[in-house]
Coordinates of C-alpha atoms in Angstrom, one line a residue:
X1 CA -8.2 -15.3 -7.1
X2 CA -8.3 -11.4 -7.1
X3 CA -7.2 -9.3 -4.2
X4 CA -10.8 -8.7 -2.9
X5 CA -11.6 -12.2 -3.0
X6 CA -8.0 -12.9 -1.2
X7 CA -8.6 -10.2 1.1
X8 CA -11.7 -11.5 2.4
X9 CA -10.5 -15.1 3.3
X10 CA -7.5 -13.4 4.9
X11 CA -10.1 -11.6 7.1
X12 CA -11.9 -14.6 8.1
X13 CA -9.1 -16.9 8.2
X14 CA -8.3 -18.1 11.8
X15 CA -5.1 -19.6 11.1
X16 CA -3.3 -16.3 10.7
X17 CA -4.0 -15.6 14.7
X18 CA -1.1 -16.9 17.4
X19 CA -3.7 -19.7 18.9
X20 CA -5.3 -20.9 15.4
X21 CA -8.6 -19.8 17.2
X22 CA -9.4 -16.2 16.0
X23 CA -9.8 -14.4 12.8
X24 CA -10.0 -10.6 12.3
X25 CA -13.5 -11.0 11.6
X26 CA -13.8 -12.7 15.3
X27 CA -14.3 -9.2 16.7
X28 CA -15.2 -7.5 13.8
X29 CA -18.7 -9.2 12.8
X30 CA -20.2 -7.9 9.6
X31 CA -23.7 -8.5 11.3
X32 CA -22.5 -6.2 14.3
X33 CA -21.5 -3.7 11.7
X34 CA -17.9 -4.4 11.8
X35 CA -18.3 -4.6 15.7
X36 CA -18.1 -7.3 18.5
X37 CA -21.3 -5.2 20.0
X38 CA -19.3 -5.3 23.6
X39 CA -19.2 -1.7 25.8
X40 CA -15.6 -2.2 26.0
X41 CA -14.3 -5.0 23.5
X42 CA -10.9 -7.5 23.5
X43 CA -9.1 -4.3 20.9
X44 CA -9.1 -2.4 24.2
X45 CA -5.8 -4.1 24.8
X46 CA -4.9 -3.8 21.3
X47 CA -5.7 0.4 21.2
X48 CA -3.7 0.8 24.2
X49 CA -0.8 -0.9 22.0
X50 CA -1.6 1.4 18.9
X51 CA -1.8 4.7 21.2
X52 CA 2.2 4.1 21.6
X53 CA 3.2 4.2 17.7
X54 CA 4.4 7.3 16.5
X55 CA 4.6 7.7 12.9
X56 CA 6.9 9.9 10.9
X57 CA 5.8 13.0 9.6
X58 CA 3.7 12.6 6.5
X59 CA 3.5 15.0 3.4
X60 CA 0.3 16.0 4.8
X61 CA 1.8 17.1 8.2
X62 CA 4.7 19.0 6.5
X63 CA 2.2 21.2 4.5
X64 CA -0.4 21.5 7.7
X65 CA 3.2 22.8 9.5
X66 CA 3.9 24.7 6.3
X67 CA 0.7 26.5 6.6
X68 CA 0.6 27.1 10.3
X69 CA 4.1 29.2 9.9
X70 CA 2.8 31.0 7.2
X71 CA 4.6 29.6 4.3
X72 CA 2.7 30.5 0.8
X73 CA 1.0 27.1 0.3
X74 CA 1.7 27.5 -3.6
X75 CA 5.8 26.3 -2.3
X76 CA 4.8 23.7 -0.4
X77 CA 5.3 20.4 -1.8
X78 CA 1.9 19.3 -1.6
X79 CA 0.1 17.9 -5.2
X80 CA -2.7 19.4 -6.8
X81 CA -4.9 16.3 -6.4
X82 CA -3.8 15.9 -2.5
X83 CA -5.2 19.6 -2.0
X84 CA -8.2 18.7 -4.0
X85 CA -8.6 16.1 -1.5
X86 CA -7.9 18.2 1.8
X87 CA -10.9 21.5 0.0
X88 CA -13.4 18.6 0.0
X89 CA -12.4 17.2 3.3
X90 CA -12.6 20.3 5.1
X91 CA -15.0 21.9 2.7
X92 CA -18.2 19.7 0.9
X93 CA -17.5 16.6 2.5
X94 CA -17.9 17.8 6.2
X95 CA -15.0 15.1 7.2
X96 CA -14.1 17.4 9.9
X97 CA -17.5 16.9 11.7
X98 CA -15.8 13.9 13.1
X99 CA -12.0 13.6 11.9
X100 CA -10.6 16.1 13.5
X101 CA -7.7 17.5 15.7
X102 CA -4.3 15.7 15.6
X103 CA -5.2 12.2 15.2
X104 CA -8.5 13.1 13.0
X105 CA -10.5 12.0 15.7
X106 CA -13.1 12.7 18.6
X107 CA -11.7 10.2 20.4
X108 CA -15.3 8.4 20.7
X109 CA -16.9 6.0 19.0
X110 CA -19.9 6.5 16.6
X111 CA -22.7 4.8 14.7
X112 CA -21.9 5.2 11.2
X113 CA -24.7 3.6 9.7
X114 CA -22.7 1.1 7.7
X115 CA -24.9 -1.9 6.2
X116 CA -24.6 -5.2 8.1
X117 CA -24.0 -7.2 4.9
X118 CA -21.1 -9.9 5.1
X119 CA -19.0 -10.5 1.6
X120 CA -18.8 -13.3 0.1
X121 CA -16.2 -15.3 -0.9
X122 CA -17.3 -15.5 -4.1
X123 CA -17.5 -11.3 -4.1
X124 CA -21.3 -11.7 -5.9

């Protein structure tokens, strides 16, 4: 079985919830694009819950920190690829439109146009 064919049945599989009863895919319905189409859905208890975890400080927050002091960004420790990343994310790809701020977010929710199509088990 490969991982993406694992990784599907994981998301589907009820018996990984507390009651035997729900599966990630419960809420997030691939004909609902990934939504449970509800104003205000069950995760709100569940974002509430991930609004408390604080995360250490990342290699991307110690160069953004870097920067902001005025450090010459050439002695940060930040690779060449990772800064590739942050030009096209900032730059070409427009990511900020949306991810922004702190939490690279808006803090609202948006239509992103994903398809509605569900995986198959079989990945085909």
């Amino acid at each position: 079985m490969d991982a993406i064919e694992l990784g599907t049945r994981l998301f589907f599989d009820t018996r990984l919830s507390s009651n035997g009863k729900m599966a990630c895919g419960s809420c997030h319905v691939p004909e609902r694009n990934w939504t449970d189409n509800l104003t205000r859905g069950m995760g709100k208890v569940l974002a509430s819950f991930q609004e408390t975890l604080v995360s250490g400080g990342t290699s991307f927050d110690k160069f953004r920190d870097g920067l902001a002091k005025g450090t010459d960004p050439d002695k940060l420790l930040y690779s060449d690829p990772a800064k590739r990343g942050l030009r096209l994310f900032i730059g070409k790809g427009a990511c900020t439109t949306c991810h922004s701020g702190p939490n690279f977010t808006a803090g609202e929710f948006f239509n992103t146009g994903l398809s509605t199509f569900a995986p198959t088990a079989s990945g085909s």
